[in-house]
mmCIF file with all atom_site columns, C-alpha atoms and ligand atoms in Angstrom:
data_model
loop_
_atom_site.group_PDB
_atom_site.id
_atom_site.type_symbol
_atom_site.label_atom_id
_atom_site.label_alt_id
_atom_site.label_comp_id
_atom_site.label_asym_id
_atom_site.label_entity_id
_atom_site.label_seq_id
_atom_site.pdbx_PDB_ins_code
_atom_site.Cartn_x
_atom_site.Cartn_y
_atom_site.Cartn_z
_atom_site.occupancy
_atom_site.B_iso_or_equiv
_atom_site.pdbx_formal_charge
_atom_site.auth_seq_id
_atom_site.auth_comp_id
_atom_site.auth_asym_id
_atom_site.auth_atom_id
_atom_site.pdbx_PDB_model_num
ATOM   1   C CA  . MET O 1 1   ? 53.447 12.833 13.075 1.00 54.00 ? 200 MET O CA  1
ATOM   2   C CA  . HIS O 1 2   ? 50.718 14.015 15.141 1.00 63.00 ? 201 HIS O CA  1
ATOM   3   C CA  . ASP O 1 3   ? 50.068 14.300 18.485 1.00 78.00 ? 202 ASP O CA  1
ATOM   4   C CA  . ASP O 1 4   ? 47.292 13.364 21.032 1.00 89.00 ? 203 ASP O CA  1
ATOM   5   C CA  . CYS O 1 5   ? 46.763 17.755 21.208 1.00 92.00 ? 204 CYS O CA  1
ATOM   6   C CA  . TYR O 1 6   ? 46.532 17.487 17.567 1.00 94.00 ? 205 TYR O CA  1
ATOM   7   C CA  . GLU O 1 7   ? 44.717 15.185 16.949 1.00 93.00 ? 206 GLU O CA  1
ATOM   8   C CA  . HIS O 1 8   ? 41.852 16.355 19.240 1.00 93.00 ? 207 HIS O CA  1
ATOM   9   C CA  . ILE O 1 9   ? 42.006 19.155 18.039 1.00 95.00 ? 208 ILE O CA  1
ATOM   10  C CA  . LEU O 1 10  ? 40.717 18.120 14.926 1.00 92.00 ? 209 LEU O CA  1
ATOM   11  C CA  . HIS O 1 11  ? 38.209 15.470 16.331 1.00 90.00 ? 210 HIS O CA  1
ATOM   12  C CA  . LEU O 1 12  ? 36.380 18.759 18.640 1.00 94.00 ? 211 LEU O CA  1
ATOM   13  C CA  . ARG O 1 13  ? 33.001 18.801 18.217 1.00 94.00 ? 212 ARG O CA  1
ATOM   14  C CA  . ALA O 1 14  ? 30.721 20.302 20.611 1.00 95.00 ? 213 ALA O CA  1
ATOM   15  C CA  . ILE O 1 15  ? 29.084 17.344 22.588 1.00 96.00 ? 214 ILE O CA  1
ATOM   16  C CA  . ARG O 1 16  ? 25.287 18.581 24.124 1.00 96.00 ? 215 ARG O CA  1
ATOM   17  C CA  . ASN O 1 17  ? 23.854 15.562 25.272 1.00 96.00 ? 216 ASN O CA  1
ATOM   18  C CA  . TYR O 1 18  ? 25.760 13.962 28.802 1.00 98.00 ? 217 TYR O CA  1
ATOM   19  C CA  . ARG O 1 19  ? 25.663 11.750 30.426 1.00 97.00 ? 218 ARG O CA  1
ATOM   20  C CA  . ASP O 1 20  ? 23.384 12.529 34.166 1.00 96.00 ? 219 ASP O CA  1
ATOM   21  C CA  . GLU O 1 21  ? 26.284 12.189 36.419 1.00 97.00 ? 220 GLU O CA  1
ATOM   22  C CA  . PRO O 1 22  ? 28.216 15.356 37.874 1.00 97.00 ? 221 PRO O CA  1
ATOM   23  C CA  . LEU O 1 23  ? 31.968 15.651 37.024 1.00 98.00 ? 222 LEU O CA  1
ATOM   24  C CA  . ALA O 1 24  ? 34.817 14.098 39.222 1.00 98.00 ? 223 ALA O CA  1
ATOM   25  C CA  . ALA O 1 25  ? 36.227 16.990 41.516 1.00 98.00 ? 224 ALA O CA  1
ATOM   26  C CA  . GLY O 1 26  ? 39.459 16.603 39.972 1.00 98.00 ? 225 GLY O CA  1
ATOM   27  C CA  . ASP O 1 27  ? 38.451 16.568 35.950 1.00 98.00 ? 226 ASP O CA  1
ATOM   28  C CA  . LEU O 1 28  ? 36.689 20.073 37.533 1.00 98.00 ? 227 LEU O CA  1
ATOM   29  C CA  . GLU O 1 29  ? 40.240 21.537 38.717 1.00 98.00 ? 228 GLU O CA  1
ATOM   30  C CA  . GLN O 1 30  ? 42.414 19.943 35.314 1.00 98.00 ? 229 GLN O CA  1
ATOM   31  C CA  . ILE O 1 31  ? 39.701 21.962 33.638 1.00 98.00 ? 230 ILE O CA  1
ATOM   32  C CA  . LEU O 1 32  ? 40.277 24.862 35.384 1.00 98.00 ? 231 LEU O CA  1
ATOM   33  C CA  . GLU O 1 33  ? 43.683 24.838 35.688 1.00 98.00 ? 232 GLU O CA  1
ATOM   34  C CA  . ALA O 1 34  ? 43.840 24.203 31.813 1.00 98.00 ? 233 ALA O CA  1
ATOM   35  C CA  . ALA O 1 35  ? 41.394 28.141 31.773 1.00 98.00 ? 234 ALA O CA  1
ATOM   36  C CA  . ARG O 1 36  ? 43.446 29.491 33.988 1.00 98.00 ? 235 ARG O CA  1
ATOM   37  C CA  . TRP O 1 37  ? 47.090 28.876 32.060 1.00 98.00 ? 236 TRP O CA  1
ATOM   38  C CA  . THR O 1 38  ? 45.239 31.028 28.603 1.00 98.00 ? 237 THR O CA  1
ATOM   39  C CA  . GLY O 1 39  ? 47.170 33.427 27.613 1.00 98.00 ? 238 GLY O CA  1
ATOM   40  C CA  . SER O 1 40  ? 45.966 37.483 27.554 1.00 98.00 ? 239 SER O CA  1
ATOM   41  C CA  . SER O 1 41  ? 46.694 40.523 25.626 1.00 97.00 ? 240 SER O CA  1
ATOM   42  C CA  . LYS O 1 42  ? 49.276 41.535 27.582 1.00 97.00 ? 241 LYS O CA  1
ATOM   43  C CA  . ASN O 1 43  ? 48.915 39.001 30.304 1.00 98.00 ? 242 ASN O CA  1
ATOM   44  C CA  . ARG O 1 44  ? 45.831 40.774 31.894 1.00 97.00 ? 243 ARG O CA  1
ATOM   45  C CA  . GLN O 1 45  ? 44.037 38.129 32.770 1.00 98.00 ? 244 GLN O CA  1
ATOM   46  C CA  . ASN O 1 46  ? 41.191 40.564 33.049 1.00 98.00 ? 245 ASN O CA  1
ATOM   47  C CA  . TRP O 1 47  ? 38.508 37.299 33.394 1.00 98.00 ? 246 TRP O CA  1
ATOM   48  C CA  . ALA O 1 48  ? 36.050 34.964 36.047 1.00 98.00 ? 247 ALA O CA  1
ATOM   49  C CA  . ILE O 1 49  ? 34.947 31.999 35.905 1.00 98.00 ? 248 ILE O CA  1
ATOM   50  C CA  . VAL O 1 50  ? 31.261 30.868 36.710 1.00 99.00 ? 249 VAL O CA  1
ATOM   51  C CA  . VAL O 1 51  ? 31.026 27.190 38.053 1.00 98.00 ? 250 VAL O CA  1
ATOM   52  C CA  . VAL O 1 52  ? 27.528 27.085 38.032 1.00 98.00 ? 251 VAL O CA  1
ATOM   53  C CA  . ALA O 1 53  ? 26.358 23.766 38.825 1.00 98.00 ? 252 ALA O CA  1
ATOM   54  C CA  . ASP O 1 54  ? 23.906 24.310 41.390 1.00 98.00 ? 253 ASP O CA  1
ATOM   55  C CA  . PRO O 1 55  ? 20.479 22.547 39.264 1.00 98.00 ? 254 PRO O CA  1
ATOM   56  C CA  . ASP O 1 56  ? 18.190 25.572 39.678 1.00 98.00 ? 255 ASP O CA  1
ATOM   57  C CA  . GLN O 1 57  ? 21.622 28.145 38.983 1.00 98.00 ? 256 GLN O CA  1
ATOM   58  C CA  . ARG O 1 58  ? 21.870 26.553 35.678 1.00 98.00 ? 257 ARG O CA  1
ATOM   59  C CA  . GLN O 1 59  ? 18.034 26.799 34.810 1.00 98.00 ? 258 GLN O CA  1
ATOM   60  C CA  . ARG O 1 60  ? 18.331 30.665 35.503 1.00 98.00 ? 259 ARG O CA  1
ATOM   61  C CA  . LEU O 1 61  ? 21.414 30.536 33.132 1.00 98.00 ? 260 LEU O CA  1
ATOM   62  C CA  . ALA O 1 62  ? 20.372 28.615 30.241 1.00 98.00 ? 261 ALA O CA  1
ATOM   63  C CA  . ALA O 1 63  ? 17.063 30.256 30.137 1.00 98.00 ? 262 ALA O CA  1
ATOM   64  C CA  . CYS O 1 64  ? 19.753 34.219 29.605 1.00 98.00 ? 263 CYS O CA  1
ATOM   65  C CA  . GLY O 1 65  ? 20.486 32.787 25.482 1.00 98.00 ? 264 GLY O CA  1
ATOM   66  C CA  . ASP O 1 66  ? 18.515 31.168 22.830 1.00 98.00 ? 265 ASP O CA  1
ATOM   67  C CA  . TYR O 1 67  ? 20.105 27.615 22.187 1.00 98.00 ? 266 TYR O CA  1
ATOM   68  C CA  . THR O 1 68  ? 21.048 26.432 25.672 1.00 98.00 ? 267 THR O CA  1
ATOM   69  C CA  . ASP O 1 69  ? 19.314 23.155 25.970 1.00 98.00 ? 268 ASP O CA  1
ATOM   70  C CA  . PRO O 1 70  ? 22.618 21.518 26.981 1.00 98.00 ? 269 PRO O CA  1
ATOM   71  C CA  . ILE O 1 71  ? 23.316 23.427 30.303 1.00 98.00 ? 270 ILE O CA  1
ATOM   72  C CA  . ARG O 1 72  ? 19.895 22.174 31.190 1.00 97.00 ? 271 ARG O CA  1
ATOM   73  C CA  . HIS O 1 73  ? 21.462 18.965 30.341 1.00 96.00 ? 272 HIS O CA  1
ATOM   74  C CA  . ALA O 1 74  ? 25.113 19.037 31.651 1.00 98.00 ? 273 ALA O CA  1
ATOM   75  C CA  . PRO O 1 75  ? 25.493 18.839 35.829 1.00 98.00 ? 274 PRO O CA  1
ATOM   76  C CA  . VAL O 1 76  ? 27.906 21.699 34.747 1.00 98.00 ? 275 VAL O CA  1
ATOM   77  C CA  . THR O 1 77  ? 29.020 24.980 33.603 1.00 98.00 ? 276 THR O CA  1
ATOM   78  C CA  . VAL O 1 78  ? 31.631 27.370 33.594 1.00 99.00 ? 277 VAL O CA  1
ATOM   79  C CA  . ALA O 1 79  ? 30.580 30.721 32.634 1.00 99.00 ? 278 ALA O CA  1
ATOM   80  C CA  . LEU O 1 80  ? 33.278 33.290 31.278 1.00 98.00 ? 279 LEU O CA  1
ATOM   81  C CA  . VAL O 1 81  ? 33.037 36.580 32.067 1.00 98.00 ? 280 VAL O CA  1
ATOM   82  C CA  . GLN O 1 82  ? 34.982 39.563 31.060 1.00 98.00 ? 281 GLN O CA  1
ATOM   83  C CA  . GLU O 1 83  ? 36.015 42.124 33.774 1.00 98.00 ? 282 GLU O CA  1
ATOM   84  C CA  . PRO O 1 84  ? 37.270 45.709 33.226 1.00 97.00 ? 283 PRO O CA  1
ATOM   85  C CA  . ASP O 1 85  ? 39.433 45.719 29.921 1.00 95.00 ? 284 ASP O CA  1
ATOM   86  C CA  . GLY O 1 86  ? 39.846 42.287 28.595 1.00 96.00 ? 285 GLY O CA  1
ATOM   87  C CA  . TYR O 1 87  ? 39.076 41.206 25.281 1.00 97.00 ? 286 TYR O CA  1
ATOM   88  C CA  . GLU O 1 88  ? 36.387 39.074 23.787 1.00 97.00 ? 287 GLU O CA  1
ATOM   89  C CA  . PHE O 1 89  ? 39.225 36.769 21.823 1.00 98.00 ? 288 PHE O CA  1
ATOM   90  C CA  . ASP O 1 90  ? 40.773 36.276 25.200 1.00 98.00 ? 289 ASP O CA  1
ATOM   91  C CA  . THR O 1 91  ? 37.808 35.005 27.014 1.00 98.00 ? 290 THR O CA  1
ATOM   92  C CA  . GLY O 1 92  ? 37.773 33.168 23.039 1.00 98.00 ? 291 GLY O CA  1
ATOM   93  C CA  . ARG O 1 93  ? 40.501 31.821 23.474 1.00 98.00 ? 292 ARG O CA  1
ATOM   94  C CA  . MET O 1 94  ? 40.124 30.293 27.465 1.00 98.00 ? 293 MET O CA  1
ATOM   95  C CA  . ALA O 1 95  ? 36.555 29.013 25.578 1.00 98.00 ? 294 ALA O CA  1
ATOM   96  C CA  . GLN O 1 96  ? 39.006 26.390 23.539 1.00 98.00 ? 295 GLN O CA  1
ATOM   97  C CA  . ASN O 1 97  ? 41.283 25.393 26.150 1.00 98.00 ? 296 ASN O CA  1
ATOM   98  C CA  . ILE O 1 98  ? 38.034 24.973 28.490 1.00 98.00 ? 297 ILE O CA  1
ATOM   99  C CA  . MET O 1 99  ? 36.736 22.678 25.514 1.00 98.00 ? 298 MET O CA  1
ATOM   100 C CA  . LEU O 1 100 ? 40.166 21.014 24.268 1.00 98.00 ? 299 LEU O CA  1
ATOM   101 C CA  . ALA O 1 101 ? 41.353 20.002 28.149 1.00 98.00 ? 300 ALA O CA  1
ATOM   102 C CA  . ALA O 1 102 ? 38.109 18.599 28.522 1.00 98.00 ? 301 ALA O CA  1
ATOM   103 C CA  . ALA O 1 103 ? 38.034 16.098 25.815 1.00 97.00 ? 302 ALA O CA  1
ATOM   104 C CA  . SER O 1 104 ? 41.744 15.000 26.353 1.00 96.00 ? 303 SER O CA  1
ATOM   105 C CA  . ILE O 1 105 ? 39.915 13.861 29.673 1.00 97.00 ? 304 ILE O CA  1
ATOM   106 C CA  . GLY O 1 106 ? 37.274 12.248 28.199 1.00 97.00 ? 305 GLY O CA  1
ATOM   107 C CA  . VAL O 1 107 ? 34.877 15.273 29.232 1.00 98.00 ? 306 VAL O CA  1
ATOM   108 C CA  . GLY O 1 108 ? 31.802 16.482 26.563 1.00 98.00 ? 307 GLY O CA  1
ATOM   109 C CA  . SER O 1 109 ? 31.806 20.261 26.209 1.00 98.00 ? 308 SER O CA  1
ATOM   110 C CA  . CYS O 1 110 ? 29.240 22.840 24.858 1.00 98.00 ? 309 CYS O CA  1
ATOM   111 C CA  . PRO O 1 111 ? 29.864 26.071 23.794 1.00 98.00 ? 310 PRO O CA  1
ATOM   112 C CA  . ILE O 1 112 ? 27.160 28.830 24.994 1.00 98.00 ? 311 ILE O CA  1
ATOM   113 C CA  . THR O 1 113 ? 25.668 32.349 23.625 1.00 98.00 ? 312 THR O CA  1
ATOM   114 C CA  . LEU O 1 114 ? 24.026 34.117 26.541 1.00 98.00 ? 313 LEU O CA  1
ATOM   115 C CA  . HIS O 1 115 ? 22.213 36.675 24.032 1.00 98.00 ? 314 HIS O CA  1
ATOM   116 C CA  . ARG O 1 116 ? 20.542 37.990 26.825 1.00 98.00 ? 315 ARG O CA  1
ATOM   117 C CA  . GLU O 1 117 ? 23.834 39.461 28.571 1.00 98.00 ? 316 GLU O CA  1
ATOM   118 C CA  . ASN O 1 118 ? 21.625 41.442 31.036 1.00 98.00 ? 317 ASN O CA  1
ATOM   119 C CA  . GLN O 1 119 ? 20.398 39.082 32.261 1.00 98.00 ? 318 GLN O CA  1
ATOM   120 C CA  . ALA O 1 120 ? 23.596 36.692 33.298 1.00 98.00 ? 319 ALA O CA  1
ATOM   121 C CA  . HIS O 1 121 ? 24.686 40.117 34.882 1.00 98.00 ? 320 HIS O CA  1
ATOM   122 C CA  . HIS O 1 122 ? 22.123 39.251 37.363 1.00 98.00 ? 321 HIS O CA  1
ATOM   123 C CA  . VAL O 1 123 ? 22.229 35.866 37.128 1.00 98.00 ? 322 VAL O CA  1
ATOM   124 C CA  . LEU O 1 124 ? 25.360 35.581 38.249 1.00 98.00 ? 323 LEU O CA  1
ATOM   125 C CA  . GLU O 1 125 ? 25.412 38.954 40.278 1.00 98.00 ? 324 GLU O CA  1
ATOM   126 C CA  . LEU O 1 126 ? 28.835 40.259 38.149 1.00 98.00 ? 325 LEU O CA  1
ATOM   127 C CA  . PRO O 1 127 ? 30.138 43.555 39.596 1.00 98.00 ? 326 PRO O CA  1
ATOM   128 C CA  . ALA O 1 128 ? 29.305 46.770 37.448 1.00 98.00 ? 327 ALA O CA  1
ATOM   129 C CA  . GLY O 1 129 ? 31.357 46.610 34.353 1.00 97.00 ? 328 GLY O CA  1
ATOM   130 C CA  . SER O 1 130 ? 31.651 43.279 33.867 1.00 98.00 ? 329 SER O CA  1
ATOM   131 C CA  . ARG O 1 131 ? 29.779 40.645 31.143 1.00 98.00 ? 330 ARG O CA  1
ATOM   132 C CA  . CYS O 1 132 ? 29.330 37.815 30.619 1.00 98.00 ? 331 CYS O CA  1
ATOM   133 C CA  . ARG O 1 133 ? 28.581 36.749 26.969 1.00 98.00 ? 332 ARG O CA  1
ATOM   134 C CA  . TYR O 1 134 ? 29.472 33.009 26.898 1.00 98.00 ? 333 TYR O CA  1
ATOM   135 C CA  . ALA O 1 135 ? 29.389 29.531 29.033 1.00 99.00 ? 334 ALA O CA  1
ATOM   136 C CA  . VAL O 1 136 ? 31.102 26.219 28.176 1.00 99.00 ? 335 VAL O CA  1
ATOM   137 C CA  . ALA O 1 137 ? 29.094 23.226 29.282 1.00 98.00 ? 336 ALA O CA  1
ATOM   138 C CA  . LEU O 1 138 ? 30.606 20.092 30.390 1.00 98.00 ? 337 LEU O CA  1
ATOM   139 C CA  . GLY O 1 139 ? 29.829 16.903 31.622 1.00 98.00 ? 338 GLY O CA  1
ATOM   140 C CA  . TYR O 1 140 ? 30.473 13.260 29.995 1.00 98.00 ? 339 TYR O CA  1
ATOM   141 C CA  . PRO O 1 141 ? 28.885 12.058 26.587 1.00 97.00 ? 340 PRO O CA  1
ATOM   142 C CA  . ALA O 1 142 ? 25.995 10.090 26.378 1.00 96.00 ? 341 ALA O CA  1
ATOM   143 C CA  . PRO O 1 143 ? 26.680 7.512  24.395 1.00 91.00 ? 342 PRO O CA  1
ATOM   144 C CA  . ASP O 1 144 ? 24.405 8.246  21.713 1.00 81.00 ? 343 ASP O CA  1
ATOM   145 C CA  . ALA O 1 145 ? 25.626 12.320 22.006 1.00 76.00 ? 344 ALA O CA  1
ATOM   146 C CA  . ARG O 1 146 ? 26.163 12.682 18.318 1.00 69.00 ? 345 ARG O CA  1
ATOM   147 C CA  . PRO O 1 147 ? 28.127 15.880 17.334 1.00 67.00 ? 346 PRO O CA  1
ATOM   148 C CA  . ALA O 1 148 ? 25.649 18.352 15.480 1.00 63.00 ? 347 ALA O CA  1
ATOM   149 C CA  . ARG O 1 149 ? 24.377 16.432 11.771 1.00 64.00 ? 348 ARG O CA  1
ATOM   150 C CA  . TRP O 1 150 ? 26.017 20.780 10.315 1.00 66.00 ? 349 TRP O CA  1
ATOM   151 C CA  . GLY O 1 151 ? 29.716 19.673 11.169 1.00 71.00 ? 350 GLY O CA  1
ATOM   152 C CA  . GLY O 1 152 ? 32.155 19.465 9.192  1.00 87.00 ? 351 GLY O CA  1
ATOM   153 C CA  . ARG O 1 153 ? 34.274 22.589 8.225  1.00 92.00 ? 352 ARG O CA  1
ATOM   154 C CA  . LYS O 1 154 ? 34.999 24.836 5.011  1.00 94.00 ? 353 LYS O CA  1
ATOM   155 C CA  . PRO O 1 155 ? 37.668 23.506 2.628  1.00 95.00 ? 354 PRO O CA  1
ATOM   156 C CA  . LEU O 1 156 ? 41.017 25.616 3.004  1.00 96.00 ? 355 LEU O CA  1
ATOM   157 C CA  . SER O 1 157 ? 40.953 26.335 -0.467 1.00 96.00 ? 356 SER O CA  1
ATOM   158 C CA  . GLU O 1 158 ? 37.519 28.577 0.735  1.00 96.00 ? 357 GLU O CA  1
ATOM   159 C CA  . ILE O 1 159 ? 38.905 30.185 3.435  1.00 97.00 ? 358 ILE O CA  1
ATOM   160 C CA  . ALA O 1 160 ? 42.992 30.753 3.256  1.00 98.00 ? 359 ALA O CA  1
ATOM   161 C CA  . HIS O 1 161 ? 44.016 33.648 1.100  1.00 98.00 ? 360 HIS O CA  1
ATOM   162 C CA  . ARG O 1 162 ? 47.380 34.298 -0.232 1.00 98.00 ? 361 ARG O CA  1
ATOM   163 C CA  . ASP O 1 163 ? 49.359 37.399 1.260  1.00 98.00 ? 362 ASP O CA  1
ATOM   164 C CA  . ARG O 1 164 ? 46.149 39.767 0.517  1.00 98.00 ? 363 ARG O CA  1
ATOM   165 C CA  . TYR O 1 165 ? 42.376 38.519 0.099  1.00 98.00 ? 364 TYR O CA  1
ATOM   166 C CA  . GLY O 1 166 ? 41.720 37.013 -2.955 1.00 97.00 ? 365 GLY O CA  1
ATOM   167 C CA  . VAL O 1 167 ? 44.710 35.131 -4.084 1.00 97.00 ? 366 VAL O CA  1
ATOM   168 C CA  . PRO O 1 168 ? 44.068 31.714 -3.088 1.00 96.00 ? 367 PRO O CA  1
ATOM   169 C CA  . TYR O 1 169 ? 46.234 30.805 -0.470 1.00 96.00 ? 368 TYR O CA  1
ATOM   170 C CA  . LEU O 1 170 ? 47.034 27.227 -2.574 1.00 95.00 ? 369 LEU O CA  1
ATOM   171 C CA  . ARG O 1 171 ? 48.189 27.041 -5.811 1.00 89.00 ? 370 ARG O CA  1
HETATM 172 C C1  . LIG H 2 .   ? 30.156 31.611 19.760 1.00 78.50 ? 95  LIG H C1  1
HETATM 173 C C2  . LIG H 2 .   ? 29.600 29.760 19.354 1.00 78.50 ? 95  LIG H C2  1
HETATM 174 C C3  . LIG H 2 .   ? 28.881 30.081 20.664 1.00 78.50 ? 95  LIG H C3  1
HETATM 175 C C4  . LIG H 2 .   ? 27.657 28.586 20.169 1.00 78.50 ? 95  LIG H C4  1
HETATM 176 N N1  . LIG H 2 .   ? 26.501 28.875 20.543 1.00 78.50 ? 95  LIG H N1  1
HETATM 177 C C5  . LIG H 2 .   ? 26.186 27.224 20.821 1.00 78.50 ? 95  LIG H C5  1
HETATM 178 C C6  . LIG H 2 .   ? 24.816 27.121 21.860 1.00 78.50 ? 95  LIG H C6  1
HETATM 179 O O1  . LIG H 2 .   ? 24.231 29.062 22.034 1.00 78.50 ? 95  LIG H O1  1
HETATM 180 N N2  . LIG H 2 .   ? 23.744 26.503 21.476 1.00 78.50 ? 95  LIG H N2  1
HETATM 181 C C7  . LIG H 2 .   ? 24.147 25.016 20.451 1.00 78.50 ? 95  LIG H C7  1
HETATM 182 O O2  . LIG H 2 .   ? 24.171 24.194 21.385 1.00 78.50 ? 95  LIG H O2  1
HETATM 183 N N3  . LIG H 2 .   ? 26.288 25.411 20.147 1.00 78.50 ? 95  LIG H N3  1
HETATM 184 C C8  . LIG H 2 .   ? 26.208 26.894 20.025 1.00 78.50 ? 95  LIG H C8  1
HETATM 185 N N4  . LIG H 2 .   ? 27.984 26.462 19.344 1.00 78.50 ? 95  LIG H N4  1
HETATM 186 C C9  . LIG H 2 .   ? 27.972 25.368 18.661 1.00 78.50 ? 95  LIG H C9  1
HETATM 187 C C10 . LIG H 2 .   ? 28.344 25.610 17.712 1.00 78.50 ? 95  LIG H C10 1
HETATM 188 O O3  . LIG H 2 .   ? 27.368 25.315 16.880 1.00 78.50 ? 95  LIG H O3  1
HETATM 189 C C11 . LIG H 2 .   ? 29.295 24.027 16.787 1.00 78.50 ? 95  LIG H C11 1
HETATM 190 O O4  . LIG H 2 .   ? 30.231 24.066 17.831 1.00 78.50 ? 95  LIG H O4  1
HETATM 191 C C12 . LIG H 2 .   ? 29.652 24.358 15.269 1.00 78.50 ? 95  LIG H C12 1
HETATM 192 O O5  . LIG H 2 .   ? 28.373 24.269 14.843 1.00 78.50 ? 95  LIG H O5  1
HETATM 193 C C13 . LIG H 2 .   ? 30.126 23.119 14.626 1.00 78.50 ? 95  LIG H C13 1
HETATM 194 O O6  . LIG H 2 .   ? 29.625 21.618 14.991 1.00 78.50 ? 95  LIG H O6  1
HETATM 195 P P1  . LIG H 2 .   ? 30.982 20.975 15.635 1.00 78.50 ? 95  LIG H P1  1
HETATM 196 O O7  . LIG H 2 .   ? 31.397 21.581 17.356 1.00 78.50 ? 95  LIG H O7  1
HETATM 197 O O8  . LIG H 2 .   ? 29.732 19.132 16.089 1.00 78.50 ? 95  LIG H O8  1
HETATM 198 O O9  . LIG H 2 .   ? 32.083 20.349 15.113 1.00 78.50 ? 95  LIG H O9  1
HETATM 199 C C14 . LIG H 2 .   ? 28.573 27.546 19.795 1.00 78.50 ? 95  LIG H C14 1
HETATM 200 C C15 . LIG H 2 .   ? 30.050 27.762 19.011 1.00 78.50 ? 95  LIG H C15 1
HETATM 201 C C16 . LIG H 2 .   ? 30.603 28.462 18.901 1.00 78.50 ? 95  LIG H C16 1
HETATM 202 C C17 . LIG H 2 .   ? 31.523 29.270 18.529 1.00 78.50 ? 95  LIG H C17 1
#
């Protein structure tokens, strides 16, 4: 028997097209709360979130990466900041929490790489030692919001190994 959480994990897709409408404050708050509860190495929580909704600032942030149209189209993007002694793994966990929490309340999301980190550092006015390479665009899915055509996943038989690499997990 699967609960909702498991279903959301299996059906989560990056949504790149959004309705032209702001995100309700309550929805954003719930998503940020889920982000806040993400676990991190030694519970350090060496991270920060910059909520970018200002239209000009969204464009400036979009210019920091190569495939950032979702930032341009979404009403809100949350930039995930890794503070000194933080780990990229933890930021990834936070991104997935954000995406799953968003999906569970009907909000679409797309993870975004900011390839030009120095530019993102400048745009977000980050303190020295902090970095931001990832962001998540958020918005209500447009009626025609189709997932990318390259969706789908490798079968378990291709990725899972038993005890040591090269021994298939599935017998
Ligand atoms: C680390 C990471 C970076 C990503 N960067 C981008 C991006 O810059 N632009 C974008 O449109 N999608 C980005 N994506 C979304 C992926 O392209 C998408 O999740 C993947 O192709 C699988 O498609 P699906 O989510 O529809 O199943 C990124 C995903 C990850 C995990």
